[in-house]
């Protein structure tokens, strides 16, 4: 019920045909900037910035004949990081990256960083059997991706290739049973040579069944002029991999790109991919499997979600192209309720002057999606080159908080360098309406701006086609690359703790706020604009407040005329509860007091209020439940 309500706001509010003369202060406040500190369910507290990568382990390796290969190798560079957290032991995380990047594709090998203390210290481990410098056969490796299964089994996928798409290439999957410290020899999932080239693979261990894992990618067939989305799976914990199947072929002169697999809590498997059509149209599309990847639906075609209208970032000083995620995306799933999220960089909101980070959400398994909204907090009062936001990642923490990371150039000055930073934005969809751009909060993850012009050049300044973002319980863990000193690129880790902001307030507090906001005597901590903001979020969460349009009506609801019936009392306590949620005084995901889930209580009370046949006893119990959570008591 709650998910259905969220899907129709704010479109439902604006579709009513309200005008300022009718809605009065509500629409006025909708147009005001969000007051500082408002609508947060928690603050983000960044931990120390930790270096993850170190000196190249391939220094001194001659097995790959660097001098005889075409292109330039950036010795000591680390790019394209990914991170995964062990659900069986969250102190164990594994970071993966390309080591010693080439200008014309791939790297000399792939390396993982292993931590056993929650990210405080990291040990580098070369993934064996991929390239000559790690005991493999093909000259280069790319696209590192890693995923822990529910019992701690670790999978790592890689693209192994030579120096160009016309030569042999393979998708390889490696497995570790000790958290990434040692690895079994890789399994070859597919091998091709001209005219077929495999690209952009990603691996996902099934969180609902340790037997299953899935690797997905796109395969370009240059002779047939098509690029289907491919999937292979294991049903024995990685001991063997099934023959790859093309789950979607978009047709001649069309291709897919960037396939990723997600698994919802109910076990349904999703494969997302970008569809790039010869007409220039791009979609974020997906197919689903109810039988662990044996078959995929729809049988013909794919389900399309949103248009992708990419814009590429450029160095704001010299206009040098940035190799970013302009044709890619990232997706995530809420481990609690299965809500699906996608982010990508897009130029359509501003006439393609610069890329922004757009976000969409589905609460019904992908049947419908919210309208795309920009979520990056890049300032609007700077020149267009400084507004560029790019390379987004998205993840959902164990408690349902949505986090998004990205880069931008907002701090660049007039010098010839291109100063960039990495950022983290977050929102709580069960506390506020995250389809509204102003509901997102942001912190910087880099300690200081870095010069993007020092990055390796591979068809553009290249830190990777993606960066890593994962969750450790309620915390987020970010893995990203940046230049530093004269180093072309290194990998860094930062933990982001989500900290509740304040204690909840009772009904009396909110009565006083509304009375003062409506013109009554006294002083208040919350002004009229904030109360209306909170009301909009309350309406997004619960239909029972659809009739409220003004501060005066808020005050009357919080302090109903005497004698107040049980329905009015329950409604007052529920409105106070959702105000506590929207203002950040209650975290909807962290138990309040001795264990009450605030968002769950709010939904319970709203359900009773919407039931026309609710008994007096039910209404009184609902009021008492909401009141107990507001006061921080046990459920």
mmCIF file of N, CA, C and O in Angstrom, residues 484-578:
data_model
loop_
_atom_site.group_PDB
_atom_site.id
_atom_site.type_symbol
_atom_site.label_atom_id
_atom_site.label_comp_id
_atom_site.label_asym_id
_atom_site.label_seq_id
_atom_site.Cartn_x
_atom_site.Cartn_y
_atom_site.Cartn_z
ATOM 1 N N UNK A 484 46.266 11.978 -7.801
ATOM 2 C CA UNK A 484 46.828 12.671 -6.634
ATOM 3 C C UNK A 484 48.318 12.872 -6.875
ATOM 4 O O UNK A 484 48.993 12.033 -7.462
ATOM 5 N N UNK A 485 48.804 14.023 -6.403
ATOM 6 C CA UNK A 485 50.188 14.407 -6.687
ATOM 7 C C UNK A 485 50.388 14.296 -8.201
ATOM 8 O O UNK A 485 49.680 14.919 -8.965
ATOM 9 N N UNK A 486 51.318 13.466 -8.645
ATOM 10 C CA UNK A 486 51.496 13.265 -10.087
ATOM 11 C C UNK A 486 51.078 11.858 -10.499
ATOM 12 O O UNK A 486 51.422 11.385 -11.576
ATOM 13 N N UNK A 487 50.296 11.189 -9.647
ATOM 14 C CA UNK A 487 49.848 9.832 -9.928
ATOM 15 C C UNK A 487 48.642 9.873 -10.867
ATOM 16 O O UNK A 487 47.704 10.658 -10.654
ATOM 17 N N UNK A 488 48.627 9.005 -11.888
ATOM 18 C CA UNK A 488 47.566 9.036 -12.891
ATOM 19 C C UNK A 488 46.218 8.625 -12.318
ATOM 20 O O UNK A 488 45.182 9.135 -12.741
ATOM 21 N N UNK A 489 46.203 7.708 -11.364
ATOM 22 C CA UNK A 489 44.934 7.290 -10.762
ATOM 23 C C UNK A 489 45.204 6.241 -9.697
ATOM 24 O O UNK A 489 45.961 5.296 -9.919
ATOM 25 N N UNK A 490 44.546 6.407 -8.535
ATOM 26 C CA UNK A 490 44.634 5.431 -7.459
ATOM 27 C C UNK A 490 43.240 5.204 -6.892
ATOM 28 O O UNK A 490 42.323 6.012 -7.088
ATOM 29 N N UNK A 491 43.079 4.105 -6.165
ATOM 30 C CA UNK A 491 41.791 3.708 -5.613
ATOM 31 C C UNK A 491 41.716 4.106 -4.144
ATOM 32 O O UNK A 491 42.662 3.864 -3.374
ATOM 33 N N UNK A 492 40.567 4.709 -3.753
ATOM 34 C CA UNK A 492 40.349 5.137 -2.378
ATOM 35 C C UNK A 492 39.010 4.608 -1.873
ATOM 36 O O UNK A 492 38.076 4.378 -2.653
ATOM 37 N N UNK A 493 38.939 4.450 -0.547
ATOM 38 C CA UNK A 493 37.751 3.924 0.127
ATOM 39 C C UNK A 493 37.286 4.916 1.182
ATOM 40 O O UNK A 493 38.104 5.527 1.876
ATOM 41 N N UNK A 494 35.957 5.054 1.293
ATOM 42 C CA UNK A 494 35.411 5.878 2.376
ATOM 43 C C UNK A 494 34.091 5.277 2.849
ATOM 44 O O UNK A 494 33.219 4.947 2.046
ATOM 45 N N UNK A 495 33.974 5.149 4.164
ATOM 46 C CA UNK A 495 32.720 4.711 4.775
ATOM 47 C C UNK A 495 31.855 5.933 5.061
ATOM 48 O O UNK A 495 32.356 6.967 5.509
ATOM 49 N N UNK A 496 30.555 5.811 4.823
ATOM 50 C CA UNK A 496 29.599 6.871 5.133
ATOM 51 C C UNK A 496 28.603 6.309 6.136
ATOM 52 O O UNK A 496 27.819 5.412 5.804
ATOM 53 N N UNK A 497 28.652 6.814 7.349
ATOM 54 C CA UNK A 497 27.719 6.363 8.390
ATOM 55 C C UNK A 497 26.479 7.237 8.354
ATOM 56 O O UNK A 497 26.564 8.458 8.271
ATOM 57 N N UNK A 498 25.332 6.602 8.451
ATOM 58 C CA UNK A 498 24.071 7.314 8.486
ATOM 59 C C UNK A 498 23.641 7.450 9.944
ATOM 60 O O UNK A 498 23.394 6.458 10.630
ATOM 61 N N UNK A 499 23.577 8.684 10.424
ATOM 62 C CA UNK A 499 23.368 8.958 11.843
ATOM 63 C C UNK A 499 22.038 9.698 12.025
ATOM 64 O O UNK A 499 21.850 10.774 11.453
ATOM 65 N N UNK A 500 21.111 9.165 12.820
ATOM 66 C CA UNK A 500 19.858 9.895 13.076
ATOM 67 C C UNK A 500 20.144 11.267 13.658
ATOM 68 O O UNK A 500 21.070 11.448 14.458
ATOM 69 N N UNK A 501 19.330 12.249 13.294
ATOM 70 C CA UNK A 501 19.618 13.641 13.629
ATOM 71 C C UNK A 501 19.135 14.065 14.999
ATOM 72 O O UNK A 501 19.753 14.877 15.656
ATOM 73 N N UNK A 502 17.940 13.619 15.446
ATOM 74 C CA UNK A 502 17.371 14.161 16.668
ATOM 75 C C UNK A 502 16.363 13.184 17.238
ATOM 76 O O UNK A 502 15.953 12.224 16.593
ATOM 77 N N UNK A 503 15.940 13.449 18.467
ATOM 78 C CA UNK A 503 14.909 12.644 19.099
ATOM 79 C C UNK A 503 13.536 13.048 18.569
ATOM 80 O O UNK A 503 13.311 14.197 18.202
ATOM 81 N N UNK A 504 12.581 12.118 18.537
ATOM 82 C CA UNK A 504 11.229 12.476 18.087
ATOM 83 C C UNK A 504 10.539 13.406 19.082
ATOM 84 O O UNK A 504 10.899 13.474 20.260
ATOM 85 N N UNK A 505 9.565 14.115 18.556
ATOM 86 C CA UNK A 505 8.775 15.032 19.382
ATOM 87 C C UNK A 505 7.339 14.529 19.460
ATOM 88 O O UNK A 505 6.829 13.905 18.531
ATOM 89 N N UNK A 506 6.680 14.822 20.587
ATOM 90 C CA UNK A 506 5.308 14.392 20.774
ATOM 91 C C UNK A 506 4.310 15.307 20.089
ATOM 92 O O UNK A 506 4.656 16.316 19.472
ATOM 93 N N UNK A 507 3.037 14.948 20.245
ATOM 94 C CA UNK A 507 1.973 15.706 19.613
ATOM 95 C C UNK A 507 1.946 17.162 20.084
ATOM 96 O O UNK A 507 1.705 18.076 19.292
ATOM 97 N N UNK A 508 2.234 17.389 21.368
ATOM 98 C CA UNK A 508 2.202 18.748 21.891
ATOM 99 C C UNK A 508 3.177 19.670 21.181
ATOM 100 O O UNK A 508 2.866 20.842 20.918
ATOM 101 N N UNK A 509 4.367 19.163 20.872
ATOM 102 C CA UNK A 509 5.365 19.964 20.160
ATOM 103 C C UNK A 509 4.821 20.402 18.811
ATOM 104 O O UNK A 509 4.892 21.579 18.443
ATOM 105 N N UNK A 510 4.235 19.461 18.056
ATOM 106 C CA UNK A 510 3.774 19.772 16.712
ATOM 107 C C UNK A 510 2.534 20.658 16.742
ATOM 108 O O UNK A 510 2.335 21.490 15.862
ATOM 109 N N UNK A 511 1.685 20.503 17.759
ATOM 110 C CA UNK A 511 0.562 21.434 17.922
ATOM 111 C C UNK A 511 1.070 22.866 18.030
ATOM 112 O O UNK A 511 0.546 23.790 17.385
ATOM 113 N N UNK A 512 2.085 23.054 18.885
ATOM 114 C CA UNK A 512 2.611 24.401 19.096
ATOM 115 C C UNK A 512 3.214 24.951 17.804
ATOM 116 O O UNK A 512 3.015 26.138 17.469
ATOM 117 N N UNK A 513 3.972 24.123 17.061
ATOM 118 C CA UNK A 513 4.568 24.587 15.810
ATOM 119 C C UNK A 513 3.480 25.067 14.849
ATOM 120 O O UNK A 513 3.617 26.113 14.194
ATOM 121 N N UNK A 514 2.405 24.293 14.727
ATOM 122 C CA UNK A 514 1.347 24.644 13.783
ATOM 123 C C UNK A 514 0.605 25.894 14.231
ATOM 124 O O UNK A 514 0.251 26.745 13.402
ATOM 125 N N UNK A 515 0.334 26.029 15.553
ATOM 126 C CA UNK A 515 -0.363 27.217 16.042
ATOM 127 C C UNK A 515 0.423 28.482 15.722
ATOM 128 O O UNK A 515 -0.126 29.481 15.240
ATOM 129 N N UNK A 516 1.731 28.479 16.011
ATOM 130 C CA UNK A 516 2.566 29.657 15.758
ATOM 131 C C UNK A 516 2.639 29.922 14.261
ATOM 132 O O UNK A 516 2.537 31.064 13.803
ATOM 133 N N UNK A 517 2.811 28.857 13.450
ATOM 134 C CA UNK A 517 2.903 29.026 11.999
ATOM 135 C C UNK A 517 1.612 29.602 11.426
ATOM 136 O O UNK A 517 1.621 30.311 10.414
ATOM 137 N N UNK A 518 0.473 29.312 12.092
ATOM 138 C CA UNK A 518 -0.814 29.825 11.626
ATOM 139 C C UNK A 518 -1.108 31.226 12.145
ATOM 140 O O UNK A 518 -2.203 31.750 11.914
ATOM 141 N N UNK A 519 -0.136 31.835 12.822
ATOM 142 C CA UNK A 519 -0.306 33.206 13.288
ATOM 143 C C UNK A 519 -0.564 33.347 14.761
ATOM 144 O O UNK A 519 -0.838 34.455 15.250
ATOM 145 N N UNK A 520 -0.455 32.271 15.512
ATOM 146 C CA UNK A 520 -0.683 32.340 16.947
ATOM 147 C C UNK A 520 0.523 32.870 17.694
ATOM 148 O O UNK A 520 1.598 33.095 17.126
ATOM 149 N N UNK A 521 0.405 33.067 19.023
ATOM 150 C CA UNK A 521 1.506 33.601 19.824
ATOM 151 C C UNK A 521 2.575 32.546 20.095
ATOM 152 O O UNK A 521 2.328 31.343 19.999
ATOM 153 N N UNK A 522 3.780 33.022 20.442
ATOM 154 C CA UNK A 522 4.866 32.135 20.826
ATOM 155 C C UNK A 522 5.960 32.067 19.783
ATOM 156 O O UNK A 522 5.895 32.718 18.729
ATOM 157 N N UNK A 523 6.981 31.283 20.079
ATOM 158 C CA UNK A 523 8.112 31.070 19.181
ATOM 159 C C UNK A 523 8.143 29.605 18.766
ATOM 160 O O UNK A 523 7.740 28.726 19.534
ATOM 161 N N UNK A 524 8.620 29.344 17.567
ATOM 162 C CA UNK A 524 8.604 27.979 17.039
ATOM 163 C C UNK A 524 9.944 27.635 16.408
ATOM 164 O O UNK A 524 10.668 28.508 15.922
ATOM 165 N N UNK A 525 10.248 26.338 16.427
ATOM 166 C CA UNK A 525 11.452 25.842 15.749
ATOM 167 C C UNK A 525 11.183 25.544 14.270
ATOM 168 O O UNK A 525 12.107 25.500 13.471
ATOM 169 N N UNK A 526 9.932 25.284 13.946
ATOM 170 C CA UNK A 526 9.550 24.941 12.571
ATOM 171 C C UNK A 526 8.622 26.020 12.027
ATOM 172 O O UNK A 526 7.567 26.288 12.611
ATOM 173 N N UNK A 527 9.010 26.653 10.917
ATOM 174 C CA UNK A 527 8.157 27.704 10.360
ATOM 175 C C UNK A 527 7.122 27.110 9.404
ATOM 176 O O UNK A 527 7.081 25.902 9.149
ATOM 177 N N UNK A 528 6.274 27.985 8.859
ATOM 178 C CA UNK A 528 5.175 27.531 8.007
ATOM 179 C C UNK A 528 5.682 26.805 6.768
ATOM 180 O O UNK A 528 5.102 25.802 6.335
ATOM 181 N N UNK A 529 6.772 27.307 6.187
ATOM 182 C CA UNK A 529 7.291 26.678 4.967
ATOM 183 C C UNK A 529 7.703 25.233 5.231
ATOM 184 O O UNK A 529 7.424 24.332 4.433
ATOM 185 N N UNK A 530 8.354 25.009 6.366
ATOM 186 C CA UNK A 530 8.769 23.642 6.665
ATOM 187 C C UNK A 530 7.570 22.743 6.941
ATOM 188 O O UNK A 530 7.539 21.583 6.520
ATOM 189 N N UNK A 531 6.586 23.254 7.661
ATOM 190 C CA UNK A 531 5.417 22.426 7.944
ATOM 191 C C UNK A 531 4.709 22.018 6.653
ATOM 192 O O UNK A 531 4.247 20.878 6.522
ATOM 193 N N UNK A 532 4.642 22.925 5.688
ATOM 194 C CA UNK A 532 4.027 22.574 4.416
ATOM 195 C C UNK A 532 4.879 21.552 3.680
ATOM 196 O O UNK A 532 4.363 20.623 3.042
ATOM 197 N N UNK A 533 6.191 21.698 3.779
ATOM 198 C CA UNK A 533 7.077 20.687 3.179
ATOM 199 C C UNK A 533 6.783 19.323 3.784
ATOM 200 O O UNK A 533 6.672 18.316 3.084
ATOM 201 N N UNK A 534 6.702 19.275 5.099
ATOM 202 C CA UNK A 534 6.427 18.003 5.757
ATOM 203 C C UNK A 534 5.056 17.469 5.359
ATOM 204 O O UNK A 534 4.857 16.256 5.226
ATOM 205 N N UNK A 535 4.084 18.373 5.176
ATOM 206 C CA UNK A 535 2.753 17.948 4.754
ATOM 207 C C UNK A 535 2.805 17.288 3.383
ATOM 208 O O UNK A 535 2.137 16.269 3.148
ATOM 209 N N UNK A 536 3.580 17.848 2.467
ATOM 210 C CA UNK A 536 3.698 17.246 1.134
ATOM 211 C C UNK A 536 4.230 15.823 1.238
ATOM 212 O O UNK A 536 3.743 14.901 0.580
ATOM 213 N N UNK A 537 5.222 15.629 2.114
ATOM 214 C CA UNK A 537 5.740 14.276 2.307
ATOM 215 C C UNK A 537 4.702 13.382 2.975
ATOM 216 O O UNK A 537 4.596 12.193 2.658
ATOM 217 N N UNK A 538 3.925 13.927 3.922
ATOM 218 C CA UNK A 538 2.866 13.149 4.555
ATOM 219 C C UNK A 538 1.839 12.709 3.522
ATOM 220 O O UNK A 538 1.367 11.564 3.537
ATOM 221 N N UNK A 539 1.508 13.599 2.589
ATOM 222 C CA UNK A 539 0.549 13.243 1.540
ATOM 223 C C UNK A 539 1.126 12.205 0.585
ATOM 224 O O UNK A 539 0.401 11.373 0.038
ATOM 225 N N UNK A 540 2.431 12.254 0.396
ATOM 226 C CA UNK A 540 3.069 11.239 -0.447
ATOM 227 C C UNK A 540 2.999 9.873 0.212
ATOM 228 O O UNK A 540 2.863 8.851 -0.457
ATOM 229 N N UNK A 541 3.074 9.849 1.546
ATOM 230 C CA UNK A 541 3.107 8.593 2.264
ATOM 231 C C UNK A 541 1.716 8.056 2.577
ATOM 232 O O UNK A 541 1.520 6.844 2.648
ATOM 233 N N UNK A 542 0.732 8.952 2.785
ATOM 234 C CA UNK A 542 -0.567 8.502 3.268
ATOM 235 C C UNK A 542 -1.704 9.314 2.655
ATOM 236 O O UNK A 542 -1.751 10.537 2.788
ATOM 237 N N UNK A 543 -2.656 8.633 2.032
ATOM 238 C CA UNK A 543 -3.808 9.299 1.428
ATOM 239 C C UNK A 543 -4.699 9.991 2.448
ATOM 240 O O UNK A 543 -5.500 10.859 2.084
ATOM 241 N N UNK A 544 -4.595 9.630 3.718
ATOM 242 C CA UNK A 544 -5.510 10.177 4.721
ATOM 243 C C UNK A 544 -5.294 11.664 4.948
ATOM 244 O O UNK A 544 -6.097 12.303 5.636
ATOM 245 N N UNK A 545 -4.223 12.231 4.380
ATOM 246 C CA UNK A 545 -3.967 13.666 4.555
ATOM 247 C C UNK A 545 -4.207 14.460 3.271
ATOM 248 O O UNK A 545 -3.813 15.618 3.172
ATOM 249 N N UNK A 546 -4.842 13.849 2.281
ATOM 250 C CA UNK A 546 -5.048 14.531 1.002
ATOM 251 C C UNK A 546 -5.908 15.787 1.120
ATOM 252 O O UNK A 546 -5.846 16.674 0.272
ATOM 253 N N UNK A 547 -6.735 15.872 2.156
ATOM 254 C CA UNK A 547 -7.637 17.011 2.283
ATOM 255 C C UNK A 547 -6.991 18.233 2.908
ATOM 256 O O UNK A 547 -7.609 19.296 2.981
ATOM 257 N N UNK A 548 -5.749 18.111 3.372
ATOM 258 C CA UNK A 548 -5.091 19.232 4.042
ATOM 259 C C UNK A 548 -4.367 20.089 3.020
ATOM 260 O O UNK A 548 -3.577 19.578 2.213
ATOM 261 N N UNK A 549 -4.618 21.423 3.050
ATOM 262 C CA UNK A 549 -4.020 22.321 2.070
ATOM 263 C C UNK A 549 -3.310 23.512 2.705
ATOM 264 O O UNK A 549 -2.678 24.276 1.983
ATOM 265 N N UNK A 550 -3.398 23.695 4.002
ATOM 266 C CA UNK A 550 -2.863 24.915 4.605
ATOM 267 C C UNK A 550 -2.355 24.637 6.007
ATOM 268 O O UNK A 550 -2.656 23.596 6.604
ATOM 269 N N UNK A 551 -1.599 25.608 6.518
ATOM 270 C CA UNK A 551 -1.093 25.503 7.885
ATOM 271 C C UNK A 551 -2.254 25.481 8.876
ATOM 272 O O UNK A 551 -2.215 24.766 9.883
ATOM 273 N N UNK A 552 -3.287 26.254 8.592
ATOM 274 C CA UNK A 552 -4.441 26.270 9.487
ATOM 275 C C UNK A 552 -5.082 24.884 9.592
ATOM 276 O O UNK A 552 -5.487 24.449 10.684
ATOM 277 N N UNK A 553 -5.169 24.202 8.477
ATOM 278 C CA UNK A 553 -5.741 22.861 8.508
ATOM 279 C C UNK A 553 -4.823 21.874 9.206
ATOM 280 O O UNK A 553 -5.283 20.930 9.851
ATOM 281 N N UNK A 554 -3.515 22.080 9.083
ATOM 282 C CA UNK A 554 -2.574 21.255 9.840
ATOM 283 C C UNK A 554 -2.816 21.438 11.332
ATOM 284 O O UNK A 554 -2.890 20.463 12.103
ATOM 285 N N UNK A 555 -2.932 22.705 11.748
ATOM 286 C CA UNK A 555 -3.143 22.994 13.167
ATOM 287 C C UNK A 555 -4.441 22.360 13.664
ATOM 288 O O UNK A 555 -4.487 21.797 14.766
ATOM 289 N N UNK A 556 -5.502 22.442 12.871
ATOM 290 C CA UNK A 556 -6.778 21.872 13.284
ATOM 291 C C UNK A 556 -6.707 20.355 13.380
ATOM 292 O O UNK A 556 -7.374 19.740 14.226
ATOM 293 N N UNK A 557 -5.909 19.725 12.516
ATOM 294 C CA UNK A 557 -5.766 18.272 12.558
ATOM 295 C C UNK A 557 -4.965 17.836 13.779
ATOM 296 O O UNK A 557 -5.293 16.834 14.431
ATOM 297 N N UNK A 558 -3.914 18.570 14.090
ATOM 298 C CA UNK A 558 -3.095 18.232 15.253
ATOM 299 C C UNK A 558 -3.801 18.543 16.571
ATOM 300 O O UNK A 558 -3.495 17.942 17.602
ATOM 301 N N UNK A 559 -4.726 19.472 16.547
ATOM 302 C CA UNK A 559 -5.456 19.865 17.756
ATOM 303 C C UNK A 559 -6.946 19.914 17.431
ATOM 304 O O UNK A 559 -7.550 20.983 17.307
ATOM 305 N N UNK A 560 -7.566 18.726 17.268
ATOM 306 C CA UNK A 560 -8.967 18.698 16.830
ATOM 307 C C UNK A 560 -9.901 19.260 17.895
ATOM 308 O O UNK A 560 -9.575 19.263 19.084
ATOM 309 N N UNK A 561 -11.058 19.777 17.478
ATOM 310 C CA UNK A 561 -12.023 20.337 18.433
ATOM 311 C C UNK A 561 -12.464 19.293 19.446
ATOM 312 O O UNK A 561 -12.545 18.104 19.144
ATOM 313 N N UNK A 562 -12.725 19.772 20.653
ATOM 314 C CA UNK A 562 -13.190 18.891 21.718
ATOM 315 C C UNK A 562 -14.710 18.728 21.635
ATOM 316 O O UNK A 562 -15.411 19.698 21.295
ATOM 317 N N UNK A 563 -15.265 17.566 21.945
ATOM 318 C CA UNK A 563 -14.505 16.356 22.259
ATOM 319 C C UNK A 563 -14.038 15.662 20.971
ATOM 320 O O UNK A 563 -14.811 15.572 19.998
ATOM 321 N N UNK A 564 -12.826 15.222 20.944
ATOM 322 C CA UNK A 564 -12.266 14.588 19.759
ATOM 323 C C UNK A 564 -12.564 13.090 19.784
ATOM 324 O O UNK A 564 -12.318 12.405 20.786
ATOM 325 N N UNK A 565 -13.066 12.590 18.674
ATOM 326 C CA UNK A 565 -13.323 11.164 18.571
ATOM 327 C C UNK A 565 -12.047 10.375 18.357
ATOM 328 O O UNK A 565 -10.977 10.936 18.089
ATOM 329 N N UNK A 566 -12.130 9.061 18.440
ATOM 330 C CA UNK A 566 -10.922 8.225 18.302
ATOM 331 C C UNK A 566 -10.268 8.352 16.930
ATOM 332 O O UNK A 566 -9.054 8.283 16.821
ATOM 333 N N UNK A 567 -11.063 8.559 15.865
ATOM 334 C CA UNK A 567 -10.460 8.707 14.542
ATOM 335 C C UNK A 567 -9.650 9.999 14.466
ATOM 336 O O UNK A 567 -8.547 10.025 13.916
ATOM 337 N N UNK A 568 -10.200 11.099 15.010
ATOM 338 C CA UNK A 568 -9.464 12.369 15.006
ATOM 339 C C UNK A 568 -8.204 12.269 15.845
ATOM 340 O O UNK A 568 -7.159 12.825 15.493
ATOM 341 N N UNK A 569 -8.266 11.558 16.968
ATOM 342 C CA UNK A 569 -7.080 11.405 17.823
ATOM 343 C C UNK A 569 -6.006 10.593 17.106
ATOM 344 O O UNK A 569 -4.823 10.946 17.135
ATOM 345 N N UNK A 570 -6.427 9.513 16.471
ATOM 346 C CA UNK A 570 -5.451 8.696 15.742
ATOM 347 C C UNK A 570 -4.828 9.488 14.594
ATOM 348 O O UNK A 570 -3.621 9.398 14.341
ATOM 349 N N UNK A 571 -5.661 10.257 13.904
ATOM 350 C CA UNK A 571 -5.160 11.069 12.789
ATOM 351 C C UNK A 571 -4.152 12.102 13.271
ATOM 352 O O UNK A 571 -3.134 12.347 12.616
ATOM 353 N N UNK A 572 -4.398 12.720 14.413
ATOM 354 C CA UNK A 572 -3.472 13.717 14.957
ATOM 355 C C UNK A 572 -2.124 13.091 15.285
ATOM 356 O O UNK A 572 -1.063 13.634 14.947
ATOM 357 N N UNK A 573 -2.143 11.939 15.952
ATOM 358 C CA UNK A 573 -0.885 11.287 16.312
ATOM 359 C C UNK A 573 -0.138 10.786 15.071
ATOM 360 O O UNK A 573 1.100 10.812 15.029
ATOM 361 N N UNK A 574 -0.895 10.325 14.064
ATOM 362 C CA UNK A 574 -0.239 9.889 12.827
ATOM 363 C C UNK A 574 0.405 11.072 12.118
ATOM 364 O O UNK A 574 1.536 10.966 11.620
ATOM 365 N N UNK A 575 -0.268 12.217 12.052
ATOM 366 C CA UNK A 575 0.326 13.378 11.400
ATOM 367 C C UNK A 575 1.588 13.810 12.136
ATOM 368 O O UNK A 575 2.599 14.142 11.511
ATOM 369 N N UNK A 576 1.567 13.782 13.461
ATOM 370 C CA UNK A 576 2.777 14.099 14.228
ATOM 371 C C UNK A 576 3.887 13.095 13.929
ATOM 372 O O UNK A 576 5.058 13.458 13.808
ATOM 373 N N UNK A 577 3.517 11.827 13.756
ATOM 374 C CA UNK A 577 4.522 10.806 13.482
ATOM 375 C C UNK A 577 5.179 11.031 12.124
ATOM 376 O O UNK A 577 6.413 10.976 12.004
ATOM 377 N N UNK A 578 4.363 11.305 11.082
ATOM 378 C CA UNK A 578 4.985 11.495 9.771
ATOM 379 C C UNK A 578 5.761 12.813 9.719
ATOM 380 O O UNK A 578 6.730 12.940 8.962
#
